[in-house]
mmCIF file of C-alpha atoms and ligand atoms in Angstrom:
data_model
loop_
_atom_site.group_PDB
_atom_site.id
_atom_site.type_symbol
_atom_site.label_atom_id
_atom_site.label_comp_id
_atom_site.label_asym_id
_atom_site.label_seq_id
_atom_site.Cartn_x
_atom_site.Cartn_y
_atom_site.Cartn_z
ATOM 1 C CA MET A 1 2.766 -20.045 -7.443
ATOM 2 C CA PHE A 2 0.907 -17.416 -5.949
ATOM 3 C CA GLU A 3 -2.306 -16.980 -6.726
ATOM 4 C CA LEU A 4 -5.091 -14.045 -6.405
ATOM 5 C CA SER A 5 -6.670 -16.362 -4.240
ATOM 6 C CA GLN A 6 -4.279 -15.825 -1.807
ATOM 7 C CA TYR A 7 -4.805 -12.284 -1.798
ATOM 8 C CA PRO A 8 -9.153 -12.250 -0.877
ATOM 9 C CA LEU A 9 -10.036 -8.360 -0.421
ATOM 10 C CA ASN A 10 -12.769 -7.594 2.549
ATOM 11 C CA TYR A 11 -14.542 -5.651 1.676
ATOM 12 C CA ASN A 12 -17.167 -5.990 -2.025
ATOM 13 C CA LYS A 13 -15.433 -3.636 -5.518
ATOM 14 C CA ASN A 14 -18.345 -0.930 -4.978
ATOM 15 C CA SER A 15 -18.000 -0.361 -1.298
ATOM 16 C CA LEU A 16 -15.068 2.912 -0.740
ATOM 17 C CA GLU A 17 -17.328 4.322 -3.329
ATOM 18 C CA PRO A 18 -18.108 7.580 -3.347
ATOM 19 C CA TYR A 19 -14.050 7.900 -2.815
ATOM 20 C CA ILE A 20 -13.498 5.155 -5.041
ATOM 21 C CA SER A 21 -15.307 3.701 -7.477
ATOM 22 C CA GLU A 22 -15.619 0.092 -8.080
ATOM 23 C CA HIS A 23 -14.642 0.256 -12.137
ATOM 24 C CA THR A 24 -10.887 1.365 -9.622
ATOM 25 C CA MET A 25 -10.985 -1.095 -8.220
ATOM 26 C CA THR A 26 -12.102 -3.781 -10.642
ATOM 27 C CA PHE A 27 -8.609 -2.597 -12.715
ATOM 28 C CA HIS A 28 -6.529 -2.449 -9.759
ATOM 29 C CA TYR A 29 -7.766 -5.392 -7.691
ATOM 30 C CA GLU A 30 -8.345 -7.743 -10.898
ATOM 31 C CA LYS A 31 -5.591 -6.867 -13.588
ATOM 32 C CA HIS A 32 -2.982 -4.921 -11.751
ATOM 33 C CA LEU A 33 -2.529 -7.056 -8.922
ATOM 34 C CA GLU A 34 -3.549 -10.127 -10.851
ATOM 35 C CA ALA A 35 -0.650 -8.199 -13.651
ATOM 36 C CA TYR A 36 2.502 -8.852 -10.805
ATOM 37 C CA ILE A 37 1.249 -11.462 -9.619
ATOM 38 C CA ALA A 38 1.674 -13.751 -13.106
ATOM 39 C CA ASN A 39 4.796 -11.953 -13.882
ATOM 40 C CA LEU A 40 6.388 -12.914 -10.661
ATOM 41 C CA ASN A 41 5.018 -16.182 -11.446
ATOM 42 C CA LYS A 42 7.482 -16.462 -14.627
ATOM 43 C CA LEU A 43 10.606 -14.629 -13.029
ATOM 44 C CA ILE A 44 10.427 -17.343 -10.373
ATOM 45 C CA LYS A 45 10.171 -20.592 -12.406
ATOM 46 C CA ASP A 46 12.797 -22.319 -12.115
ATOM 47 C CA THR A 47 14.854 -20.363 -9.894
ATOM 48 C CA GLU A 48 15.687 -20.732 -6.333
ATOM 49 C CA PHE A 49 13.268 -18.565 -5.338
ATOM 50 C CA GLU A 50 10.291 -21.464 -6.408
ATOM 51 C CA GLY A 51 8.698 -22.191 -3.764
ATOM 52 C CA LYS A 52 9.601 -18.795 -1.339
ATOM 53 C CA SER A 53 7.686 -16.921 1.309
ATOM 54 C CA LEU A 54 6.635 -14.147 -1.272
ATOM 55 C CA GLU A 55 8.278 -12.853 1.839
ATOM 56 C CA SER A 56 11.891 -13.582 1.490
ATOM 57 C CA ILE A 57 11.545 -13.385 -1.707
ATOM 58 C CA ILE A 58 11.254 -9.517 -1.139
ATOM 59 C CA ILE A 59 14.345 -10.112 1.267
ATOM 60 C CA LYS A 60 16.378 -11.492 -0.775
ATOM 61 C CA SER A 61 15.757 -9.598 -4.190
ATOM 62 C CA SER A 62 16.342 -6.507 -3.242
ATOM 63 C CA HIS A 63 20.058 -7.418 -2.169
ATOM 64 C CA SER A 64 20.947 -7.246 -6.285
ATOM 65 C CA LYS A 65 20.252 -5.115 -9.044
ATOM 66 C CA ASP A 66 20.425 -8.872 -11.133
ATOM 67 C CA THR A 67 16.802 -9.690 -9.602
ATOM 68 C CA ALA A 68 15.609 -6.236 -10.172
ATOM 69 C CA SER A 69 12.407 -7.347 -11.888
ATOM 70 C CA ILE A 70 11.851 -10.205 -9.199
ATOM 71 C CA PHE A 71 12.456 -8.014 -6.495
ATOM 72 C CA ASN A 72 9.437 -5.438 -8.792
ATOM 73 C CA ASN A 73 6.937 -7.712 -9.034
ATOM 74 C CA SER A 74 6.951 -9.412 -5.867
ATOM 75 C CA ALA A 75 7.662 -6.036 -3.464
ATOM 76 C CA GLN A 76 4.010 -4.658 -5.585
ATOM 77 C CA VAL A 77 2.473 -7.979 -5.034
ATOM 78 C CA PHE A 78 3.288 -7.128 -1.237
ATOM 79 C CA ASN A 79 2.724 -3.732 -1.083
ATOM 80 C CA HIS A 80 -1.028 -3.864 -2.607
ATOM 81 C CA ASN A 81 -2.283 -6.889 -0.534
ATOM 82 C CA PHE A 82 -1.368 -4.312 2.503
ATOM 83 C CA PHE A 83 -2.924 -1.368 0.265
ATOM 84 C CA PHE A 84 -6.358 -3.058 -0.513
ATOM 85 C CA LYS A 85 -6.324 -4.107 3.194
ATOM 86 C CA CYS A 86 -5.508 -0.693 5.322
ATOM 87 C CA LEU A 87 -8.751 0.653 3.571
ATOM 88 C CA ASN A 88 -12.279 0.203 4.855
ATOM 89 C CA LYS A 89 -15.569 3.343 4.828
ATOM 90 C CA ASN A 90 -16.280 2.527 8.167
ATOM 91 C CA SER A 91 -12.962 1.705 10.081
ATOM 92 C CA GLU A 92 -13.321 3.342 13.623
ATOM 93 C CA LYS A 93 -11.994 6.730 13.074
ATOM 94 C CA THR A 94 -8.982 7.054 16.768
ATOM 95 C CA LEU A 95 -5.028 6.903 16.003
ATOM 96 C CA PRO A 96 -3.948 3.945 17.894
ATOM 97 C CA SER A 97 -2.968 5.323 21.145
ATOM 98 C CA LYS A 98 0.346 3.698 20.690
ATOM 99 C CA LEU A 99 1.122 6.346 18.328
ATOM 100 C CA TYR A 100 0.973 9.349 19.951
ATOM 101 C CA SER A 101 4.278 8.689 20.991
ATOM 102 C CA ASN A 102 5.523 10.480 17.925
ATOM 103 C CA PHE A 103 2.268 12.319 16.489
ATOM 104 C CA ARG A 104 0.411 15.073 18.759
ATOM 105 C CA SER A 105 -3.131 13.946 17.287
ATOM 106 C CA MET A 106 -5.277 12.809 14.385
ATOM 107 C CA ASP A 107 -4.697 16.129 13.213
ATOM 108 C CA ASP A 108 -1.135 15.969 13.982
ATOM 109 C CA PHE A 109 -0.988 12.510 11.715
ATOM 110 C CA LYS A 110 -2.693 13.248 9.031
ATOM 111 C CA SER A 111 -0.748 16.159 8.486
ATOM 112 C CA GLN A 112 2.563 14.951 8.131
ATOM 113 C CA PHE A 113 1.250 12.495 6.164
ATOM 114 C CA ARG A 114 0.016 14.778 4.168
ATOM 115 C CA ILE A 115 3.400 17.024 3.577
ATOM 116 C CA ILE A 116 4.990 13.277 2.524
ATOM 117 C CA ALA A 117 1.821 11.937 0.195
ATOM 118 C CA ASN A 118 1.872 15.853 -1.436
ATOM 119 C CA THR A 119 5.941 16.094 -1.580
ATOM 120 C CA MET A 120 5.561 12.585 -3.801
ATOM 121 C CA PHE A 121 7.018 12.821 -7.339
ATOM 122 C CA GLY A 122 6.596 10.251 -9.850
ATOM 123 C CA SER A 123 4.628 6.683 -8.992
ATOM 124 C CA GLY A 124 5.401 5.261 -5.339
ATOM 125 C CA TRP A 125 3.590 4.843 -1.747
ATOM 126 C CA VAL A 126 3.461 7.013 1.460
ATOM 127 C CA TRP A 127 3.500 4.824 4.594
ATOM 128 C CA LEU A 128 3.136 4.448 8.946
ATOM 129 C CA VAL A 129 6.450 2.458 9.742
ATOM 130 C CA ALA A 130 7.553 1.346 13.254
ATOM 131 C CA GLU A 131 11.689 0.944 12.780
ATOM 132 C CA ALA A 132 13.840 0.657 16.499
ATOM 133 C CA GLN A 133 10.424 1.508 18.640
ATOM 134 C CA GLU A 134 9.612 4.637 16.381
ATOM 135 C CA TYR A 135 6.121 5.433 14.005
ATOM 136 C CA LYS A 136 7.208 7.710 11.406
ATOM 137 C CA ILE A 137 5.853 8.561 7.861
ATOM 138 C CA VAL A 138 7.957 7.498 4.860
ATOM 139 C CA LYS A 139 7.760 7.055 1.467
ATOM 140 C CA THR A 140 9.470 4.274 -0.956
ATOM 141 C CA THR A 141 9.656 4.970 -4.838
ATOM 142 C CA ASN A 142 8.008 3.280 -7.134
ATOM 143 C CA ALA A 143 8.119 -0.664 -5.797
ATOM 144 C CA ASP A 144 10.350 0.040 -3.309
ATOM 145 C CA THR A 145 9.272 -1.337 0.344
ATOM 146 C CA PRO A 146 9.410 -0.787 3.793
ATOM 147 C CA LEU A 147 10.634 -4.490 3.712
ATOM 148 C CA ALA A 148 13.438 -3.817 2.384
ATOM 149 C CA HIS A 149 14.927 -1.285 4.846
ATOM 150 C CA ASN A 150 13.783 -3.169 7.796
ATOM 151 C CA GLN A 151 10.993 -1.318 9.118
ATOM 152 C CA THR A 152 7.670 -2.814 9.825
ATOM 153 C CA PRO A 153 4.420 -0.884 7.519
ATOM 154 C CA LEU A 154 1.060 0.150 9.195
ATOM 155 C CA LEU A 155 -0.496 2.030 7.101
ATOM 156 C CA CYS A 156 0.340 3.223 3.032
ATOM 157 C CA LEU A 157 -1.097 4.342 0.325
ATOM 158 C CA ASP A 158 -0.352 3.411 -3.120
ATOM 159 C CA LEU A 159 0.124 6.883 -5.026
ATOM 160 C CA TRP A 160 0.774 5.682 -8.838
ATOM 161 C CA GLU A 161 -1.543 7.116 -11.308
ATOM 162 C CA HIS A 162 -3.469 3.387 -11.544
ATOM 163 C CA ALA A 163 -4.331 3.917 -7.790
ATOM 164 C CA TYR A 164 -6.330 6.924 -7.836
ATOM 165 C CA TYR A 165 -6.100 8.780 -12.458
ATOM 166 C CA LEU A 166 -9.812 6.615 -13.822
ATOM 167 C CA ASP A 167 -11.458 8.723 -10.500
ATOM 168 C CA TYR A 168 -9.297 11.587 -9.375
ATOM 169 C CA GLN A 169 -7.557 12.351 -12.483
ATOM 170 C CA ASN A 170 -5.169 15.113 -11.613
ATOM 171 C CA ARG A 171 -7.048 15.969 -8.302
ATOM 172 C CA ARG A 172 -4.007 13.386 -6.422
ATOM 173 C CA ALA A 173 -4.506 16.379 -3.100
ATOM 174 C CA GLU A 174 -8.183 14.997 -3.206
ATOM 175 C CA TYR A 175 -7.225 11.223 -3.062
ATOM 176 C CA ILE A 176 -5.195 11.930 -0.503
ATOM 177 C CA ASP A 177 -7.142 14.266 1.785
ATOM 178 C CA ASN A 178 -10.099 11.226 1.163
ATOM 179 C CA PHE A 179 -8.084 8.717 2.816
ATOM 180 C CA LEU A 180 -6.919 10.648 5.419
ATOM 181 C CA ASP A 181 -10.423 11.226 6.578
ATOM 182 C CA HIS A 182 -12.393 8.318 4.865
ATOM 183 C CA LEU A 183 -10.335 5.234 4.163
ATOM 184 C CA ILE A 184 -8.382 4.156 6.179
ATOM 185 C CA ASN A 185 -8.869 0.909 8.402
ATOM 186 C CA TRP A 186 -7.753 1.746 11.698
ATOM 187 C CA GLU A 187 -8.453 -1.440 13.468
ATOM 188 C CA PHE A 188 -6.151 -3.032 10.512
ATOM 189 C CA VAL A 189 -3.730 -0.774 11.480
ATOM 190 C CA GLU A 190 -3.833 -1.063 15.544
ATOM 191 C CA SER A 191 -3.956 -4.878 14.174
ATOM 192 C CA CYS A 192 -0.049 -4.234 13.060
ATOM 193 C CA ILE A 193 0.976 -2.321 15.810
HETATM 194 MN MN1 MN B 1 -1.777 0.218 -7.196
#
């Protein structure tokens, strides 16, 4: 059984204001993440997936269309927990030194991330990942996750409408800019490299 308490927030739900409201954080964490966890528990009960780690469920369920629901819910639990760890309004704002092998500067990183994020069509995620000693920005659609593609996630942005619509409505580009300029927990990113 997975539980929300296994995935605690490291900050108060109002601490990302004004960029992400307490209202959004409450719905996103307590309703959306909780629902993915509850669905996952129901889906894996009495199956070969019960009792396995979240990461192994994601990898194993990614191989077959028959386990698409288990993949979607387990990946969304992972993606959300990872996303919430990537946020922190008061973090240092310097690009980790290793990333300079693939990005010229913080502005170069933001510019590349912004282009990928703004061209996302529909629901999904934008990631900074490590793959074969390269750092790159990729997007995944719906629940898909870098874990299923042999990539190591370092940073992500949730671009499902529920992540921003209460605060930004159709102004998704403003949400993306505020994430890049004010909300990235670079200390967490560095700890993943
Ligand atoms: Mn979400």
